[in-house]
Amino acid sequence: MLNMALFISGSGSNLQAIIDNIHETNVPAEIRFILSDNKNAKGIERGKKHKIDTHVIEKTMSMDYNRDKIIKLLDEYKIDLIVLAGFLSILDEKIIKLYGKKIINIHPSLIPKYCGRGFYGEKVHKAVIENKEKTTGATVHFVDEGIDTGPIIRQKVCNVYEDDTVETVKNRVLKIEHEILVDVIKEFCEGE
Ligand code: GAR
């Protein structure tokens, strides 16, 4: 059984896709806990509905305190894979060093385009539209010490149309995110 921790900040639609396609099915992986850096994240409710333990880190606490709290949780729950599923905080380097290639992130663009500091969530889609891109997509990658710089595991492309809005691009990309993130986790379960 692959023990997963899911880190979120907002709506949690990626979390929901993982619950529906992995946690609640016979794929040998379980979401052991959800960690949010936002106590009002809708994703927390989604987790509670499925009786998954949820934990919150407060941005008012020191970075060292939060880092140690996360490390303790990862250890207690015997986590094999950390999934950053719409987590907008930067993960502490110590955690990255400890967990190495056991941390993956979903990003709503075709890395190396529209990634790095300042490119997250809807900001990515806004830039894609402003630059009149004809295509965009999503990327699953390993997390390293940089921002969105770790080795790419999977990408999928979609079209951008002239009459697209941030909302329509966001929804099209989210569909791809859910698909490739679930696929990559299944591959982890198969030891790939
Ligand atoms: C997703 O689009 C995810 O790719 C993005 O935040 C959104 C969260 O949606 N993550 C980043 O931008 C990280 N750099 P969700 O809460 O509905 O899963």
PDB file of C-alpha atoms and ligand atoms in Angstrom:
ATOM      1  CA  MET A   1       0.000   0.000   0.000  1.00  0.00           C
ATOM      2  CA  LEU A   2       1.344   3.418  -1.001  1.00  0.00           C
ATOM      3  CA  ASN A   3       0.807   5.900   1.833  1.00  0.00           C
ATOM      4  CA  MET A   4       0.188   9.362   0.447  1.00  0.00           C
ATOM      5  CA  ALA A   5       0.003  12.837   1.959  1.00  0.00           C
ATOM      6  CA  LEU A   6      -1.789  15.448  -0.113  1.00  0.00           C
ATOM      7  CA  PHE A   7      -0.862  19.095   0.329  1.00  0.00           C
ATOM      8  CA  ILE A   8      -3.425  21.658  -0.785  1.00  0.00           C
ATOM      9  CA  SER A   9      -4.261  25.361  -0.564  1.00  0.00           C
ATOM     10  CA  GLY A  10      -7.649  25.830  -2.190  1.00  0.00           C
ATOM     11  CA  SER A  11     -10.536  24.173  -3.961  1.00  0.00           C
ATOM     12  CA  GLY A  12      -9.044  20.691  -3.964  1.00  0.00           C
ATOM     13  CA  SER A  13     -10.384  19.497  -7.313  1.00  0.00           C
ATOM     14  CA  ASN A  14      -7.140  17.537  -7.836  1.00  0.00           C
ATOM     15  CA  LEU A  15      -7.599  16.079  -4.369  1.00  0.00           C
ATOM     16  CA  GLN A  16     -11.151  15.075  -5.324  1.00  0.00           C
ATOM     17  CA  ALA A  17      -9.904  13.369  -8.506  1.00  0.00           C
ATOM     18  CA  ILE A  18      -7.413  11.376  -6.426  1.00  0.00           C
ATOM     19  CA  ILE A  19     -10.093  10.443  -3.880  1.00  0.00           C
ATOM     20  CA  ASP A  20     -12.483   9.288  -6.620  1.00  0.00           C
ATOM     21  CA  ASN A  21      -9.964   7.418  -8.766  1.00  0.00           C
ATOM     22  CA  ILE A  22      -7.532   6.056  -6.199  1.00  0.00           C
ATOM     23  CA  HIS A  23      -8.466   6.439  -2.541  1.00  0.00           C
ATOM     24  CA  GLU A  24     -11.986   5.048  -2.943  1.00  0.00           C
ATOM     25  CA  THR A  25     -11.069   2.329  -5.441  1.00  0.00           C
ATOM     26  CA  ASN A  26      -8.954  -0.796  -5.300  1.00  0.00           C
ATOM     27  CA  VAL A  27      -5.747   0.968  -6.370  1.00  0.00           C
ATOM     28  CA  PRO A  28      -3.229   0.091  -3.622  1.00  0.00           C
ATOM     29  CA  ALA A  29      -2.758   3.666  -2.416  1.00  0.00           C
ATOM     30  CA  GLU A  30      -4.330   5.601   0.401  1.00  0.00           C
ATOM     31  CA  ILE A  31      -4.476   9.276   1.294  1.00  0.00           C
ATOM     32  CA  ARG A  32      -3.273   9.075   4.902  1.00  0.00           C
ATOM     33  CA  PHE A  33      -3.701  12.791   5.541  1.00  0.00           C
ATOM     34  CA  ILE A  34      -4.348  16.136   3.910  1.00  0.00           C
ATOM     35  CA  LEU A  35      -2.297  19.175   4.825  1.00  0.00           C
ATOM     36  CA  SER A  36      -3.499  22.664   4.006  1.00  0.00           C
ATOM     37  CA  ASP A  37      -1.739  25.999   4.402  1.00  0.00           C
ATOM     38  CA  ASN A  38      -5.165  27.667   4.351  1.00  0.00           C
ATOM     39  CA  LYS A  39      -7.700  26.836   7.055  1.00  0.00           C
ATOM     40  CA  ASN A  40     -10.559  27.924   4.760  1.00  0.00           C
ATOM     41  CA  ALA A  41      -9.557  25.711   1.820  1.00  0.00           C
ATOM     42  CA  LYS A  42     -12.580  23.964   0.322  1.00  0.00           C
ATOM     43  CA  GLY A  43     -10.387  20.878  -0.078  1.00  0.00           C
ATOM     44  CA  ILE A  44     -10.427  20.371   3.696  1.00  0.00           C
ATOM     45  CA  GLU A  45     -14.185  19.791   3.572  1.00  0.00           C
ATOM     46  CA  ARG A  46     -13.775  17.360   0.690  1.00  0.00           C
ATOM     47  CA  GLY A  47     -11.284  15.379   2.778  1.00  0.00           C
ATOM     48  CA  LYS A  48     -13.443  15.400   5.909  1.00  0.00           C
ATOM     49  CA  LYS A  49     -16.380  14.103   3.882  1.00  0.00           C
ATOM     50  CA  HIS A  50     -14.283  11.050   3.083  1.00  0.00           C
ATOM     51  CA  LYS A  51     -13.068  10.741   6.693  1.00  0.00           C
ATOM     52  CA  ILE A  52      -9.476  11.577   5.789  1.00  0.00           C
ATOM     53  CA  ASP A  53      -7.383  13.198   8.543  1.00  0.00           C
ATOM     54  CA  THR A  54      -6.735  16.873   7.836  1.00  0.00           C
ATOM     55  CA  HIS A  55      -4.089  19.167   9.276  1.00  0.00           C
ATOM     56  CA  VAL A  56      -3.546  22.884   8.832  1.00  0.00           C
ATOM     57  CA  ILE A  57      -0.345  24.883   9.004  1.00  0.00           C
ATOM     58  CA  GLU A  58      -0.824  28.501   9.987  1.00  0.00           C
ATOM     59  CA  LYS A  59       1.222  31.084   8.126  1.00  0.00           C
ATOM     60  CA  THR A  60       1.406  33.019  11.404  1.00  0.00           C
ATOM     61  CA  MET A  61       3.616  30.295  12.882  1.00  0.00           C
ATOM     62  CA  SER A  62       7.355  30.307  12.198  1.00  0.00           C
ATOM     63  CA  MET A  63       8.698  28.447   9.170  1.00  0.00           C
ATOM     64  CA  ASP A  64      10.750  26.225  11.462  1.00  0.00           C
ATOM     65  CA  TYR A  65       7.676  25.333  13.498  1.00  0.00           C
ATOM     66  CA  ASN A  66       5.698  24.435  10.369  1.00  0.00           C
ATOM     67  CA  ARG A  67       8.596  22.478   8.871  1.00  0.00           C
ATOM     68  CA  ASP A  68       9.002  20.415  12.041  1.00  0.00           C
ATOM     69  CA  LYS A  69       5.259  19.841  12.265  1.00  0.00           C
ATOM     70  CA  ILE A  70       5.175  18.560   8.668  1.00  0.00           C
ATOM     71  CA  ILE A  71       8.198  16.284   9.177  1.00  0.00           C
ATOM     72  CA  LYS A  72       6.584  14.814  12.299  1.00  0.00           C
ATOM     73  CA  LEU A  73       3.325  14.136  10.448  1.00  0.00           C
ATOM     74  CA  LEU A  74       5.103  12.536   7.483  1.00  0.00           C
ATOM     75  CA  ASP A  75       6.962  10.283   9.864  1.00  0.00           C
ATOM     76  CA  GLU A  76       3.937   9.386  12.011  1.00  0.00           C
ATOM     77  CA  TYR A  77       1.798   8.458   9.013  1.00  0.00           C
ATOM     78  CA  LYS A  78       4.706   6.605   7.324  1.00  0.00           C
ATOM     79  CA  ILE A  79       4.312   8.563   4.113  1.00  0.00           C
ATOM     80  CA  ASP A  80       5.763   7.128   0.874  1.00  0.00           C
ATOM     81  CA  LEU A  81       4.592   9.851  -1.496  1.00  0.00           C
ATOM     82  CA  ILE A  82       3.835  13.553  -0.994  1.00  0.00           C
ATOM     83  CA  VAL A  83       1.533  15.016  -3.631  1.00  0.00           C
ATOM     84  CA  LEU A  84       1.444  18.793  -3.949  1.00  0.00           C
ATOM     85  CA  ALA A  85      -2.070  19.041  -5.357  1.00  0.00           C
ATOM     86  CA  GLY A  86      -2.534  22.785  -5.669  1.00  0.00           C
ATOM     87  CA  PHE A  87      -0.247  23.671  -2.752  1.00  0.00           C
ATOM     88  CA  LEU A  88       0.875  27.271  -3.093  1.00  0.00           C
ATOM     89  CA  SER A  89       3.499  27.479  -0.334  1.00  0.00           C
ATOM     90  CA  ILE A  90       7.158  26.724  -0.937  1.00  0.00           C
ATOM     91  CA  LEU A  91       8.176  23.477   0.715  1.00  0.00           C
ATOM     92  CA  ASP A  92      11.088  23.705   3.156  1.00  0.00           C
ATOM     93  CA  GLU A  93      14.419  22.445   1.760  1.00  0.00           C
ATOM     94  CA  LYS A  94      14.887  20.045   4.656  1.00  0.00           C
ATOM     95  CA  ILE A  95      11.680  18.228   3.687  1.00  0.00           C
ATOM     96  CA  ILE A  96      12.798  18.084   0.061  1.00  0.00           C
ATOM     97  CA  LYS A  97      16.165  16.631   1.096  1.00  0.00           C
ATOM     98  CA  LEU A  98      14.499  14.060   3.365  1.00  0.00           C
ATOM     99  CA  TYR A  99      11.897  12.892   0.836  1.00  0.00           C
ATOM    100  CA  GLY A 100      13.841  13.344  -2.433  1.00  0.00           C
ATOM    101  CA  LYS A 101      12.030  11.745  -5.344  1.00  0.00           C
ATOM    102  CA  LYS A 102       8.980  11.047  -3.206  1.00  0.00           C
ATOM    103  CA  ILE A 103       7.450  14.478  -3.773  1.00  0.00           C
ATOM    104  CA  ILE A 104       5.485  15.349  -6.889  1.00  0.00           C
ATOM    105  CA  ASN A 105       3.724  18.547  -7.936  1.00  0.00           C
ATOM    106  CA  ILE A 106       0.997  19.359 -10.435  1.00  0.00           C
ATOM    107  CA  HIS A 107       1.477  22.623 -12.329  1.00  0.00           C
ATOM    108  CA  PRO A 108      -1.112  24.194 -14.659  1.00  0.00           C
ATOM    109  CA  SER A 109       1.175  24.891 -17.637  1.00  0.00           C
ATOM    110  CA  LEU A 110       3.609  23.192 -19.952  1.00  0.00           C
ATOM    111  CA  ILE A 111       6.807  23.656 -17.934  1.00  0.00           C
ATOM    112  CA  PRO A 112       9.213  25.401 -18.736  1.00  0.00           C
ATOM    113  CA  LYS A 113       6.525  27.844 -19.898  1.00  0.00           C
ATOM    114  CA  TYR A 114       4.669  29.931 -17.296  1.00  0.00           C
ATOM    115  CA  CYS A 115       6.281  28.489 -14.196  1.00  0.00           C
ATOM    116  CA  GLY A 116       8.509  29.670 -11.376  1.00  0.00           C
ATOM    117  CA  ARG A 117       7.975  32.497  -8.919  1.00  0.00           C
ATOM    118  CA  GLY A 118       4.673  34.331  -9.434  1.00  0.00           C
ATOM    119  CA  PHE A 119       3.189  31.776 -11.814  1.00  0.00           C
ATOM    120  CA  TYR A 120       0.535  29.811 -10.005  1.00  0.00           C
ATOM    121  CA  GLY A 121      -3.189  29.111 -10.298  1.00  0.00           C
ATOM    122  CA  GLU A 122      -5.163  31.534 -12.480  1.00  0.00           C
ATOM    123  CA  LYS A 123      -2.139  33.817 -12.997  1.00  0.00           C
ATOM    124  CA  VAL A 124      -0.773  31.153 -15.326  1.00  0.00           C
ATOM    125  CA  HIS A 125      -3.910  31.068 -17.492  1.00  0.00           C
ATOM    126  CA  LYS A 126      -4.116  34.876 -17.583  1.00  0.00           C
ATOM    127  CA  ALA A 127      -0.567  35.033 -18.965  1.00  0.00           C
ATOM    128  CA  VAL A 128      -1.333  32.290 -21.501  1.00  0.00           C
ATOM    129  CA  ILE A 129      -4.292  34.295 -22.817  1.00  0.00           C
ATOM    130  CA  GLU A 130      -2.446  37.633 -22.801  1.00  0.00           C
ATOM    131  CA  ASN A 131       0.366  36.095 -24.828  1.00  0.00           C
ATOM    132  CA  LYS A 132      -2.141  34.634 -27.321  1.00  0.00           C
ATOM    133  CA  GLU A 133      -0.794  31.116 -26.905  1.00  0.00           C
ATOM    134  CA  LYS A 134      -2.423  28.538 -29.156  1.00  0.00           C
ATOM    135  CA  THR A 135      -1.758  25.693 -26.721  1.00  0.00           C
ATOM    136  CA  THR A 136      -1.218  25.158 -23.027  1.00  0.00           C
ATOM    137  CA  GLY A 137      -1.513  22.171 -20.695  1.00  0.00           C
ATOM    138  CA  ALA A 138      -0.356  20.689 -17.418  1.00  0.00           C
ATOM    139  CA  THR A 139       2.781  19.092 -15.986  1.00  0.00           C
ATOM    140  CA  VAL A 140       3.471  16.601 -13.216  1.00  0.00           C
ATOM    141  CA  HIS A 141       7.060  16.844 -11.993  1.00  0.00           C
ATOM    142  CA  PHE A 142       9.299  15.844  -9.129  1.00  0.00           C
ATOM    143  CA  VAL A 143       9.922  18.598  -6.619  1.00  0.00           C
ATOM    144  CA  ASP A 144      13.474  19.815  -6.098  1.00  0.00           C
ATOM    145  CA  GLU A 145      14.878  22.869  -4.297  1.00  0.00           C
ATOM    146  CA  GLY A 146      13.890  25.252  -7.119  1.00  0.00           C
ATOM    147  CA  ILE A 147      10.408  26.495  -8.036  1.00  0.00           C
ATOM    148  CA  ASP A 148       8.914  24.190 -10.688  1.00  0.00           C
ATOM    149  CA  THR A 149      12.395  23.066 -11.757  1.00  0.00           C
ATOM    150  CA  GLY A 150      12.338  19.358 -10.853  1.00  0.00           C
ATOM    151  CA  PRO A 151      12.419  16.598 -13.496  1.00  0.00           C
ATOM    152  CA  ILE A 152       9.234  16.336 -15.559  1.00  0.00           C
ATOM    153  CA  ILE A 153       7.265  13.100 -15.234  1.00  0.00           C
ATOM    154  CA  ARG A 154       4.238  13.737 -17.461  1.00  0.00           C
ATOM    155  CA  GLN A 155       2.764  16.539 -19.583  1.00  0.00           C
ATOM    156  CA  LYS A 156      -0.381  16.876 -21.636  1.00  0.00           C
ATOM    157  CA  VAL A 157      -1.298  19.607 -24.094  1.00  0.00           C
ATOM    158  CA  CYS A 158      -4.644  21.258 -24.868  1.00  0.00           C
ATOM    159  CA  ASN A 159      -5.739  23.989 -27.283  1.00  0.00           C
ATOM    160  CA  VAL A 160      -6.368  27.619 -26.417  1.00  0.00           C
ATOM    161  CA  TYR A 161      -9.065  29.279 -28.522  1.00  0.00           C
ATOM    162  CA  GLU A 162      -9.498  32.954 -29.434  1.00  0.00           C
ATOM    163  CA  ASP A 163     -12.661  33.337 -27.359  1.00  0.00           C
ATOM    164  CA  ASP A 164     -11.234  31.593 -24.290  1.00  0.00           C
ATOM    165  CA  THR A 165     -11.365  33.249 -20.860  1.00  0.00           C
ATOM    166  CA  VAL A 166      -9.247  32.508 -17.783  1.00  0.00           C
ATOM    167  CA  GLU A 167     -12.157  30.391 -16.538  1.00  0.00           C
ATOM    168  CA  THR A 168     -12.533  28.277 -19.702  1.00  0.00           C
ATOM    169  CA  VAL A 169      -8.778  27.660 -19.965  1.00  0.00           C
ATOM    170  CA  LYS A 170      -8.600  26.863 -16.253  1.00  0.00           C
ATOM    171  CA  ASN A 171     -11.357  24.266 -16.538  1.00  0.00           C
ATOM    172  CA  ARG A 172      -9.839  22.676 -19.648  1.00  0.00           C
ATOM    173  CA  VAL A 173      -6.423  22.460 -17.971  1.00  0.00           C
ATOM    174  CA  LEU A 174      -7.876  21.142 -14.683  1.00  0.00           C
ATOM    175  CA  LYS A 175      -9.399  18.221 -16.582  1.00  0.00           C
ATOM    176  CA  ILE A 176      -5.928  17.355 -17.877  1.00  0.00           C
ATOM    177  CA  GLU A 177      -4.381  17.858 -14.430  1.00  0.00           C
ATOM    178  CA  HIS A 178      -6.765  15.356 -12.868  1.00  0.00           C
ATOM    179  CA  GLU A 179      -6.025  12.819 -15.589  1.00  0.00           C
ATOM    180  CA  ILE A 180      -2.211  12.988 -15.550  1.00  0.00           C
ATOM    181  CA  LEU A 181      -1.908  13.276 -11.766  1.00  0.00           C
ATOM    182  CA  VAL A 182      -4.032  10.166 -11.217  1.00  0.00           C
ATOM    183  CA  ASP A 183      -2.070   8.296 -13.927  1.00  0.00           C
ATOM    184  CA  VAL A 184       1.280   9.167 -12.362  1.00  0.00           C
ATOM    185  CA  ILE A 185       0.146   8.063  -8.888  1.00  0.00           C
ATOM    186  CA  LYS A 186      -1.049   4.750 -10.352  1.00  0.00           C
ATOM    187  CA  GLU A 187       2.390   4.312 -11.908  1.00  0.00           C
ATOM    188  CA  PHE A 188       3.993   4.949  -8.512  1.00  0.00           C
ATOM    189  CA  CYS A 189       1.822   2.140  -7.145  1.00  0.00           C
ATOM    190  CA  GLU A 190       3.157  -0.142  -9.841  1.00  0.00           C
ATOM    191  CA  GLY A 191       6.685   0.772  -8.756  1.00  0.00           C
ATOM    192  CA  GLU A 192       7.511   2.661 -11.952  1.00  0.00           C
TER     193      GLU A 192
HETATM  194  C1  GAR B   1      -4.359  23.758  -9.944  1.00  0.00           C
HETATM  195  O1  GAR B   1      -4.579  24.336 -11.192  1.00  0.00           O
HETATM  196  C2  GAR B   1      -2.876  23.476  -9.747  1.00  0.00           C
HETATM  197  O2  GAR B   1      -2.223  23.080 -10.914  1.00  0.00           O
HETATM  198  C3  GAR B   1      -2.388  24.826  -9.290  1.00  0.00           C
HETATM  199  O3  GAR B   1      -3.375  25.258  -8.389  1.00  0.00           O
HETATM  200  C4  GAR B   1      -4.649  24.747  -8.816  1.00  0.00           C
HETATM  201  C5  GAR B   1      -5.318  24.078  -7.650  1.00  0.00           C
HETATM  202  O4  GAR B   1      -6.592  23.614  -8.018  1.00  0.00           O
HETATM  203  N1  GAR B   1      -1.095  24.734  -8.708  1.00  0.00           N
HETATM  204  C6  GAR B   1      -0.153  25.639  -8.926  1.00  0.00           C
HETATM  205  O5  GAR B   1      -0.316  26.647  -9.585  1.00  0.00           O
HETATM  206  C7  GAR B   1       1.188  25.326  -8.254  1.00  0.00           C
HETATM  207  N2  GAR B   1       2.212  26.105  -8.828  1.00  0.00           N
HETATM  208  P1  GAR B   1      -7.381  22.577  -7.106  1.00  0.00           P
HETATM  209  O6  GAR B   1      -7.308  23.125  -5.677  1.00  0.00           O
HETATM  210  O7  GAR B   1      -8.787  22.641  -7.631  1.00  0.00           O
HETATM  211  O8  GAR B   1      -6.762  21.219  -7.231  1.00  0.00           O
END
